[in-house]
C-alpha positions as a LaTeX table, in Angstrom:
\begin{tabular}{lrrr}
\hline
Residue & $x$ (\AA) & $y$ (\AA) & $z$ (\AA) \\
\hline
Unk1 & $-36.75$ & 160.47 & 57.84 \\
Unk2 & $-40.35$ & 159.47 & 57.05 \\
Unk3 & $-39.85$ & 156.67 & 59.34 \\
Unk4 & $-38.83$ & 158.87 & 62.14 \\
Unk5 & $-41.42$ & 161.26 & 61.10 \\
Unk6 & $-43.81$ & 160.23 & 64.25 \\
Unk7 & $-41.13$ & 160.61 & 66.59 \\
Unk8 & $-39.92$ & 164.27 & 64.93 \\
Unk9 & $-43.38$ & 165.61 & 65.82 \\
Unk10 & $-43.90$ & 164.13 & 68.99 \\
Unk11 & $-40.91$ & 164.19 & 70.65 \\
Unk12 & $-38.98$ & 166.03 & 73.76 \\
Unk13 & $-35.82$ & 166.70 & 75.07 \\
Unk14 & $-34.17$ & 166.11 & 77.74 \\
Unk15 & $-30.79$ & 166.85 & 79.49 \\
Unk16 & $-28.34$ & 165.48 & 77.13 \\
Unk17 & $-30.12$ & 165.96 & 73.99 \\
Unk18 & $-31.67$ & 162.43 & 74.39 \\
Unk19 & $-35.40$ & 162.16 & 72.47 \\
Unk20 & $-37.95$ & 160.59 & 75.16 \\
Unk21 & $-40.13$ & 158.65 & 73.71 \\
Unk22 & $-42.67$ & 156.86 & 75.82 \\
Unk23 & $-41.93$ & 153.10 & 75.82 \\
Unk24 & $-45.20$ & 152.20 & 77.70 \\
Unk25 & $-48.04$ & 150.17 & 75.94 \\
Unk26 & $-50.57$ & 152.52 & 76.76 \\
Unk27 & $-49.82$ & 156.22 & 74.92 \\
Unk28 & $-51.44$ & 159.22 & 76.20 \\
Unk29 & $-53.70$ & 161.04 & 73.46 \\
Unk30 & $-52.55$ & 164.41 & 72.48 \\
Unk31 & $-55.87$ & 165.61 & 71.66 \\
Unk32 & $-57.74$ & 163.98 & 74.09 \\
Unk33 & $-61.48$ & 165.11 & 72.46 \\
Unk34 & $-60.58$ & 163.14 & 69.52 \\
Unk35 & $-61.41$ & 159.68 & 68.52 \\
Unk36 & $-57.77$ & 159.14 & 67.30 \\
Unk37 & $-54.35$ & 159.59 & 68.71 \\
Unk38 & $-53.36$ & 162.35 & 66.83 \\
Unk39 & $-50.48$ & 164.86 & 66.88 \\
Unk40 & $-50.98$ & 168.56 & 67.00 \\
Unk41 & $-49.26$ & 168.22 & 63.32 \\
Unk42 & $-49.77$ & 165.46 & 60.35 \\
Unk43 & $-47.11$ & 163.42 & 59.88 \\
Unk44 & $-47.62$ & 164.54 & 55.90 \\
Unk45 & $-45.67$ & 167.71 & 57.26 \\
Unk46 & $-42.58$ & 165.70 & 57.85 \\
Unk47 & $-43.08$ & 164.14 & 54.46 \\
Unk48 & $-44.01$ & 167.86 & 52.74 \\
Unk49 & $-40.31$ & 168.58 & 54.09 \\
Unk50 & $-38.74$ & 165.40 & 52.45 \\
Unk51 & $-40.72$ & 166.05 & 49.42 \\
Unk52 & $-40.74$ & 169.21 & 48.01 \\
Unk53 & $-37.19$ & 170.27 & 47.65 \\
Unk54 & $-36.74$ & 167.12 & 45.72 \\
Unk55 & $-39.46$ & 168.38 & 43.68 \\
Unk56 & $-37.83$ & 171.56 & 43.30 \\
Unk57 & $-34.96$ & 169.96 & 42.02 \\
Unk58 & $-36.48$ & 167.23 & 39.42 \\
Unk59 & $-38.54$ & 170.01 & 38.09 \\
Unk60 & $-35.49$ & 171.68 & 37.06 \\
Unk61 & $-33.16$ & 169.00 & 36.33 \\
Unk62 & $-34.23$ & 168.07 & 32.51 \\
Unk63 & $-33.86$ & 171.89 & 31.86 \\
Unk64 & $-30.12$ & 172.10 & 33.07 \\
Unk65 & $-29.02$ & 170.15 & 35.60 \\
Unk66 & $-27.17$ & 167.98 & 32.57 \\
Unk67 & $-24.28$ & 171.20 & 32.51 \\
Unk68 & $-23.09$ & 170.35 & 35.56 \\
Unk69 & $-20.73$ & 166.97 & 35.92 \\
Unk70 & $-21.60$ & 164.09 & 38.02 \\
Unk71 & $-19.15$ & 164.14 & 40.19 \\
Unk72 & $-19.73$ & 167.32 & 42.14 \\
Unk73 & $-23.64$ & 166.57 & 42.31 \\
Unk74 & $-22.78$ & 163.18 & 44.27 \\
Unk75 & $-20.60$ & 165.04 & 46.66 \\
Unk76 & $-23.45$ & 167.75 & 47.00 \\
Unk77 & $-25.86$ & 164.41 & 47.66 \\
Unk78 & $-23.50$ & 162.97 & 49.93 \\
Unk79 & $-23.07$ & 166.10 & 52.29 \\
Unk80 & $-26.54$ & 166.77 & 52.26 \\
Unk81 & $-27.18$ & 163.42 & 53.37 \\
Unk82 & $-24.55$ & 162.98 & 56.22 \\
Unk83 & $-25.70$ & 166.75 & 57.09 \\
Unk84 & $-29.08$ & 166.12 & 57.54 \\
Unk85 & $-28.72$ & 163.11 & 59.97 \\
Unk86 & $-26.62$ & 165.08 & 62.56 \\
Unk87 & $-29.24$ & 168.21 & 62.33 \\
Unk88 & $-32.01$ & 165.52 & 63.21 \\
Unk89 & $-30.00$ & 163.75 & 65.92 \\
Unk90 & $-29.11$ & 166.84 & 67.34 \\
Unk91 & $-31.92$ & 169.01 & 67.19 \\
Unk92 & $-34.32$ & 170.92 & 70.60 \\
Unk93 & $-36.86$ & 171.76 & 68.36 \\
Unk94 & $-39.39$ & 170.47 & 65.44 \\
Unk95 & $-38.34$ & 173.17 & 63.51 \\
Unk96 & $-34.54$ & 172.26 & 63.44 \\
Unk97 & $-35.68$ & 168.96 & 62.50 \\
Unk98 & $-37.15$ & 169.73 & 60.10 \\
Unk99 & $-34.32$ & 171.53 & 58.71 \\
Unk100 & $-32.59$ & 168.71 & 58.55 \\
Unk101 & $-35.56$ & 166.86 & 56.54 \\
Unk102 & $-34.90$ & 169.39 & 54.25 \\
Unk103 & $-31.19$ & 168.35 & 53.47 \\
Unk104 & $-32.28$ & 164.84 & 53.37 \\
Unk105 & $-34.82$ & 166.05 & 50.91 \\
Unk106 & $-32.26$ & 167.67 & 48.70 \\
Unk107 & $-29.55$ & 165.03 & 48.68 \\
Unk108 & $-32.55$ & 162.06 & 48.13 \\
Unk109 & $-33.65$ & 164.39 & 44.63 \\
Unk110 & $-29.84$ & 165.10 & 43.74 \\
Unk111 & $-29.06$ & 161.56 & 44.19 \\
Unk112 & $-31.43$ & 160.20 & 42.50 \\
Unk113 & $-31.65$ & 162.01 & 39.86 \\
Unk114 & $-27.99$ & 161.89 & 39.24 \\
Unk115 & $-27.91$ & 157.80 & 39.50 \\
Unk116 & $-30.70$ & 156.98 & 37.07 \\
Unk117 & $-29.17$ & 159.35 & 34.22 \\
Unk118 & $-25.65$ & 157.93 & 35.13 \\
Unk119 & $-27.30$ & 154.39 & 34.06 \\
Unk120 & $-27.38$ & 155.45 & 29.96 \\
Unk121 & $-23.25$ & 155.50 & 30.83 \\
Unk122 & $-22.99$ & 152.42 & 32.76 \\
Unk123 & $-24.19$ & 148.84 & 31.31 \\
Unk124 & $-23.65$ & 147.65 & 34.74 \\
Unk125 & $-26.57$ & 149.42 & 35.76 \\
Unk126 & $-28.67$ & 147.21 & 33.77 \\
Unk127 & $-27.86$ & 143.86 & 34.95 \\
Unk128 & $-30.76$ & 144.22 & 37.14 \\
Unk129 & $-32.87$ & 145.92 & 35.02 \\
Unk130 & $-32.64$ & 143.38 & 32.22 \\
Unk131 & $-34.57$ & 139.62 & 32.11 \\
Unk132 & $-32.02$ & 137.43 & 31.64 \\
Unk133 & $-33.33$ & 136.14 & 27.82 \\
Unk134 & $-32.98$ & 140.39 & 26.59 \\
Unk135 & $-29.14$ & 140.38 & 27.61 \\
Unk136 & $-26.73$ & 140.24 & 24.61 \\
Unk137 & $-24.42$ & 137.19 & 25.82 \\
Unk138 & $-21.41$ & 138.80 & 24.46 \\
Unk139 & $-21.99$ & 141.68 & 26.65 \\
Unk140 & $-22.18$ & 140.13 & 29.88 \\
Unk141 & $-18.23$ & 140.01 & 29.93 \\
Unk142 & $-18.05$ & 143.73 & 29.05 \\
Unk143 & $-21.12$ & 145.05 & 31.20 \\
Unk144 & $-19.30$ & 142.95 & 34.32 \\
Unk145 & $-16.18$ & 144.50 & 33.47 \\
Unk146 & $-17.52$ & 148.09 & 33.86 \\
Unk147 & $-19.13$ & 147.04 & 37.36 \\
Unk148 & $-15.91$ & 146.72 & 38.82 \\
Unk149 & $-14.77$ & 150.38 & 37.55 \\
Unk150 & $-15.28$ & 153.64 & 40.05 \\
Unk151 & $-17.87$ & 155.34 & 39.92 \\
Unk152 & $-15.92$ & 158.50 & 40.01 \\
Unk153 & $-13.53$ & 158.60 & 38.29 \\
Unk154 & $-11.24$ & 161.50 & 36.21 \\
Unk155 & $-12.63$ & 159.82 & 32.89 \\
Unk156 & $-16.06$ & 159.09 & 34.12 \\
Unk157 & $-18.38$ & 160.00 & 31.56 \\
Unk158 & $-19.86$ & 163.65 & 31.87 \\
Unk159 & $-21.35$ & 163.02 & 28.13 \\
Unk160 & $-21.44$ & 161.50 & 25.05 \\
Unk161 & $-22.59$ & 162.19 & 21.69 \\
Unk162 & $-25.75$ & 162.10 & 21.26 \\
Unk163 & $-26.89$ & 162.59 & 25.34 \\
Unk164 & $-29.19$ & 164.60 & 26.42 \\
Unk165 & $-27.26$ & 167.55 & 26.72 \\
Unk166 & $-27.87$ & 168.15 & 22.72 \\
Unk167 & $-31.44$ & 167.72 & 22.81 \\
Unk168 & $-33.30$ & 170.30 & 21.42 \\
Unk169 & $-36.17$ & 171.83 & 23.40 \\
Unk170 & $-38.53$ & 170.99 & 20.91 \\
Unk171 & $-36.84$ & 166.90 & 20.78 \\
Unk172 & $-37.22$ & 167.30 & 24.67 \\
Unk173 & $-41.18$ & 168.01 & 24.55 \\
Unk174 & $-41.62$ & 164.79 & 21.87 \\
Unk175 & $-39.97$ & 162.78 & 24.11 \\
Unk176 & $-41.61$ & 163.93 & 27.49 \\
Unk177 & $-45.16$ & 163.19 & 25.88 \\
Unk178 & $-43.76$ & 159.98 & 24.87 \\
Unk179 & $-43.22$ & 158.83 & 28.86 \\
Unk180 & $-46.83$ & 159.99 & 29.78 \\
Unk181 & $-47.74$ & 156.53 & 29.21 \\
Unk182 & $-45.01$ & 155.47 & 32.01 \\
Unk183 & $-45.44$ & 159.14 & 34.06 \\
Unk184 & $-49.10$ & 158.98 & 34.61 \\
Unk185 & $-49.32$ & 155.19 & 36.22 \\
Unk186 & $-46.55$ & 155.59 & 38.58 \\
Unk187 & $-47.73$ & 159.44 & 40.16 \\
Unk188 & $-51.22$ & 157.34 & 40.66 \\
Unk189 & $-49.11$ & 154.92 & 42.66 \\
Unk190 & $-47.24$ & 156.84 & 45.00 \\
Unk191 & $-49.82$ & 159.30 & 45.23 \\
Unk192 & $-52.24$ & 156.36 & 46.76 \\
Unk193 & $-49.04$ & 154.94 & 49.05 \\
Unk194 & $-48.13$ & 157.84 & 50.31 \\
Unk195 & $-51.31$ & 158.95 & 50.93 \\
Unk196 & $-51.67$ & 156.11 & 53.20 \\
Unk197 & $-48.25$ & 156.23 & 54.61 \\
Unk198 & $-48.65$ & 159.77 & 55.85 \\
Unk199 & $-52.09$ & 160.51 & 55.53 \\
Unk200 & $-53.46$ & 156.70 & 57.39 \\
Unk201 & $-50.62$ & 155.44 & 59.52 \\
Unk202 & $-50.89$ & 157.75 & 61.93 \\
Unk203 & $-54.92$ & 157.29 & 62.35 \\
Unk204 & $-54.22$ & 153.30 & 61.87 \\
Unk205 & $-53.64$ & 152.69 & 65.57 \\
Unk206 & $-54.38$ & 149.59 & 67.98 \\
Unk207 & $-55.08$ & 149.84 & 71.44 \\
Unk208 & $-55.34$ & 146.43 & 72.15 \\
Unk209 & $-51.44$ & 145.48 & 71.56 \\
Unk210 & $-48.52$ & 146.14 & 73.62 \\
Unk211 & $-46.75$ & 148.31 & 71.06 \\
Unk212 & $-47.19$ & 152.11 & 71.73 \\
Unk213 & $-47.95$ & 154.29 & 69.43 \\
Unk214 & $-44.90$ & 155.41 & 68.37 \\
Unk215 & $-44.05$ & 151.64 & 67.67 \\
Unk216 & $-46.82$ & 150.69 & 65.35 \\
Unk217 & $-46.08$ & 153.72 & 62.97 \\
Unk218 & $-42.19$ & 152.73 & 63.20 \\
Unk219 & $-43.61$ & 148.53 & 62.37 \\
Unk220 & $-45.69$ & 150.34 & 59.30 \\
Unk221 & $-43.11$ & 152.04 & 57.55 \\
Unk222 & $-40.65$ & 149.28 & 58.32 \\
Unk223 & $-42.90$ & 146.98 & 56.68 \\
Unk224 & $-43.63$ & 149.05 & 53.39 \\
Unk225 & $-40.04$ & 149.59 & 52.37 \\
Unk226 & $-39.32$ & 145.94 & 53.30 \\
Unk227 & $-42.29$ & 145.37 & 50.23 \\
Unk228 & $-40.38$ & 147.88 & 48.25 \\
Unk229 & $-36.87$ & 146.33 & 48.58 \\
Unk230 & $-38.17$ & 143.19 & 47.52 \\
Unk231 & $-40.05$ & 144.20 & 44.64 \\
Unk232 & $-37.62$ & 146.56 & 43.40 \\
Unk233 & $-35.28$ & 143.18 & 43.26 \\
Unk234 & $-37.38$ & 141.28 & 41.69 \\
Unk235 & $-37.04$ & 142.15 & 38.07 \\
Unk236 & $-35.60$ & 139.10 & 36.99 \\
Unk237 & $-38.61$ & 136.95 & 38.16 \\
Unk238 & $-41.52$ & 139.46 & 36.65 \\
Unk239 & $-41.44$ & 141.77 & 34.43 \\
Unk240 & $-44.98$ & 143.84 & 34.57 \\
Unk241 & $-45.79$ & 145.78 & 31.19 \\
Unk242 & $-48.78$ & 147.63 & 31.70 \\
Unk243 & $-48.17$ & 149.52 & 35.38 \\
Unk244 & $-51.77$ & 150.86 & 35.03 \\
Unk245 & $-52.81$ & 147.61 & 36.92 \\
Unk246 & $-50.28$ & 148.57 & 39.78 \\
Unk247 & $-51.84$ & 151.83 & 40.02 \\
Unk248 & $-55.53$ & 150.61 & 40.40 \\
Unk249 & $-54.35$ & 148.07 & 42.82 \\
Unk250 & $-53.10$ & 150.96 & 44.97 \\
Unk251 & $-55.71$ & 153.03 & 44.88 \\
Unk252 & $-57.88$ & 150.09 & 46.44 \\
Unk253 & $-55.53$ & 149.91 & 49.05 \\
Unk254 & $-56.43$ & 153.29 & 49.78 \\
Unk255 & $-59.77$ & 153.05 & 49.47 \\
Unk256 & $-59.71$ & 150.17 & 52.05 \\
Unk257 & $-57.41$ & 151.50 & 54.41 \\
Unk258 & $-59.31$ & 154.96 & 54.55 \\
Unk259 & $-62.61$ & 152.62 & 55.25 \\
Unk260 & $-60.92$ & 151.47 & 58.29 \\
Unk261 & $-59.75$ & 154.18 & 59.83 \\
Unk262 & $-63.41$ & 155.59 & 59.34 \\
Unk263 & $-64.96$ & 152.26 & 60.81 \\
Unk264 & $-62.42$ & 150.63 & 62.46 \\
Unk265 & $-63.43$ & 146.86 & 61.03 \\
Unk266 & $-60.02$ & 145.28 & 60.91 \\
Unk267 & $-59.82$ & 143.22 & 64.09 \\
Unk268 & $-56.06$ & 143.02 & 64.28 \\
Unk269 & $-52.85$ & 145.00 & 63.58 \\
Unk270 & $-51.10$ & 142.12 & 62.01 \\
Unk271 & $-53.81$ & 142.61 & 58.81 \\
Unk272 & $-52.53$ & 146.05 & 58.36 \\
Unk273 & $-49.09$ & 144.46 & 58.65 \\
Unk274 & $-50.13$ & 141.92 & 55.56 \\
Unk275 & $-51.45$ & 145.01 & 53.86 \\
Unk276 & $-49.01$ & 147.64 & 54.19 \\
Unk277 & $-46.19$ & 145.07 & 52.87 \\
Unk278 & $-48.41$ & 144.36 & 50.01 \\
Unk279 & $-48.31$ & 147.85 & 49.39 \\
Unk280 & $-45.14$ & 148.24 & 49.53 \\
Unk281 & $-44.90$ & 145.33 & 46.76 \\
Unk282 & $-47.21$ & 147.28 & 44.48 \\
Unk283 & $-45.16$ & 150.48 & 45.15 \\
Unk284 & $-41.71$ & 149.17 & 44.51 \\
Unk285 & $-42.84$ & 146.81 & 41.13 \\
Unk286 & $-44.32$ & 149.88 & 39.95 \\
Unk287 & $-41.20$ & 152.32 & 40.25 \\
Unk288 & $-37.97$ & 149.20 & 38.73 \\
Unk289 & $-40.62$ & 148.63 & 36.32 \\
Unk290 & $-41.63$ & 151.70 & 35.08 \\
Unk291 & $-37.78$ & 152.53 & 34.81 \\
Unk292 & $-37.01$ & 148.97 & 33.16 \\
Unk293 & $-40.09$ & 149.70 & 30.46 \\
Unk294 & $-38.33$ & 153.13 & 29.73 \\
Unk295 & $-34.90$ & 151.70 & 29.03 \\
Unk296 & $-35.96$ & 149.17 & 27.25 \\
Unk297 & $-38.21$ & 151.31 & 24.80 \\
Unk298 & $-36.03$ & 154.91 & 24.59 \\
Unk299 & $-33.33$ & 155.33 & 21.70 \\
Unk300 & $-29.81$ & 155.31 & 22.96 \\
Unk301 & $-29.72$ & 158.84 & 22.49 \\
Unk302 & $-33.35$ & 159.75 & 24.59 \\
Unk303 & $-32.35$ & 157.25 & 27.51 \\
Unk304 & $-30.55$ & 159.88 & 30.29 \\
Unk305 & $-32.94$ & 162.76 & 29.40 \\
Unk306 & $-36.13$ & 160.03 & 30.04 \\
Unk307 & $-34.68$ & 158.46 & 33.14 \\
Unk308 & $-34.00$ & 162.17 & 34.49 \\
Unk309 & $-37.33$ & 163.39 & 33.63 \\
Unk310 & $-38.99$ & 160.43 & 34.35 \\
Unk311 & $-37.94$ & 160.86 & 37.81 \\
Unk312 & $-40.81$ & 163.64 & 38.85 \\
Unk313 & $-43.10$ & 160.91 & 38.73 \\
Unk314 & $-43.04$ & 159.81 & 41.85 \\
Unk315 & $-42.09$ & 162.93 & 43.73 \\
Unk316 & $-45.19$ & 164.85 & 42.01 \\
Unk317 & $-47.64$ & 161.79 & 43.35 \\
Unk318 & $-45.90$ & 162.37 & 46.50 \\
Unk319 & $-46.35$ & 166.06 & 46.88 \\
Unk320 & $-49.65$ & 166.20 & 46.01 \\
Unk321 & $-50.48$ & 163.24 & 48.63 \\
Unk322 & $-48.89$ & 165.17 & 51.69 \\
Unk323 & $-50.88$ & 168.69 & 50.50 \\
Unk324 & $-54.28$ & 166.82 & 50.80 \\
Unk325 & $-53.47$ & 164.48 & 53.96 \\
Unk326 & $-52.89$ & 167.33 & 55.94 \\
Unk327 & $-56.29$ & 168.65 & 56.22 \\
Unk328 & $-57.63$ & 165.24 & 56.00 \\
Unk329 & $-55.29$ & 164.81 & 59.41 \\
Unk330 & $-56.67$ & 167.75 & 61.05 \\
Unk331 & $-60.38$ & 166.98 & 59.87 \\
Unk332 & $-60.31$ & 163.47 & 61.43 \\
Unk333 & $-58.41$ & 164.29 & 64.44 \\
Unk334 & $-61.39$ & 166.96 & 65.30 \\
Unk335 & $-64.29$ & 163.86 & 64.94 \\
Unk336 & $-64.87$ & 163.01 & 68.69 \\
\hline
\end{tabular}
């Protein structure tokens, strides 16, 4: 959706239902007084609409979303998903759209949520998330075997002595201060990356290429999950302890990025290509091994309660990101 999120805001219909998007090189400026290209709206209100529902629901999830089994949440995620898709393709107006952001946004914080507290069940999950010299060789056989069960299942797992479904609120609290160390670092992250995704993307535009506007925003996001689907699978070559670093290299991304779109030094969009996959690198390392650091470190009995809450980390950086590049949007797109 955040990919799209250019084309949501600037789009129109035609007979058909078909989005036109203008393929030509040379876009048209909708505010024409303005330095920059800019939509009427910031993209950040396309991410605002992924984001905040999912915050909604990680807020709440360590206080009770344990009660209710897996299996209905993932078929809650999944309708949401396939829901929200159809409402987007379908859609005459901005508004409908983002409707269907919404769903997206509630199926992405369901999902996840449910997933990373389904991995204190599932050794498989941690094949990935464990360097090959921490894995007990005995338990490869065992952890290989559960891979190859369902995930849902009649006996899947919906808890186990000891989850977090017996924590106390007061045990809850110890633990939550515990993962401050881990929380802190990664909302600094994706904070700083989404600032620049949604805040900076838009504003980061070349005239002198033959991609149109709508194109280069489409090449950006491409380009920073491509960094974060490598990174995030590539736990087995580095393991990163202290994510603090992660988070200061991000923020200088930022910093640099912002610079440009102020002065406008960077002679070519394939530098902001190198850039934005770099941070995409920084953004997915951060994330697997924040949650890697946590498994490793939590008690048996902690582990599904820290993943879950663990999980507002990078929906909180995100949310605040979005609230402060949307007057930053509307400031810069006024400069002349």
């Amino acid at each position: 959706m955040l990919s799209a999120a250019h084309d949501i805001l600037s789009h129109k219909r035609t007979s058909g239902n078909q989005s036109h998007v203008d393929p030509g090189p040379t876009p048209i400026p909708h505010n024409s007084s303005s330095r920059f290209d800019c939509n009427s709206v910031s993209t950040a209100a396309v991410l605002l609409a992924d984001i905040l529902p999912t915050l909604v629901i990680k807020l709440l999830a360590p206080l009770g979303l344990h009660l209710l089994p897996y299996s209905p949440r993932v078929l809650v995620s999944g309708i949401c998903a396939a829901g929200s898709f159809v409402l987007v393709a379908f859609s005459h107006s901005v508004g409908t759209s983002l409707c269907g952001v919404v769903f997206a946004s509630i199926s992405s914080g369901l999902g996840e949520v449910t997933f990373l507290s389904l991995t204190a069940f599932y050794p498989s999950y941690f094949l990935l998330l464990t360097s090959p010299e921490a894995q007990d060789p005995g338990g490869e056989e065992e952890a290989e075997s559960a891979a190859r069960q369902p995930l849902i299942r009649t006996e899947a797992p919906e808890s186990k002595p000891g989850s977090s479904s017996s924590l106390s609120l007061r045990e809850r609290w110890t633990v939550f201060k515990g993962l401050l160390w881990y929380i802190v670092p990664l909302v600094v992250v994706y904070f700083a990356e989404y600032f620049i995704n949604q805040g900076l993307f838009e504003l980061l535009f070349f005239w002198n290429t033959s991609l149109s506007h709508a194109q280069q925003y489409r090449w950006y996001q491409m380009l920073y999950q491509a960094g974060v689907f490598a990174s995030r699978s590539s736990l087995r070559c580095c393991r990163i302890r202290f994510t603090w670093a992660l988070a200061l290299l991000q923020c200088l991304n930022l910093v640099f990025l912002l610079a440009d779109v102020w002065f406008g030094f960077l002679p070519s969009i394939y530098l902001v290509f190198l850039i934005i996959l770099y941070e995409g690198l920084l953004g997915g390392a951060a994330y697997v091994n924040t949650f890697h650091n946590i498994a490793l470190e939590t008690s048996d009995e902690h582990r599904e309660f820290a993943m879950a809450a663990t999980c507002i980390s990078d929906t909180l950086g995100i949310s605040l990101s979005g609230l402060l590049a949307l007057p930053l949007h509307d400031f810069l797109c006024q400069l002349s």
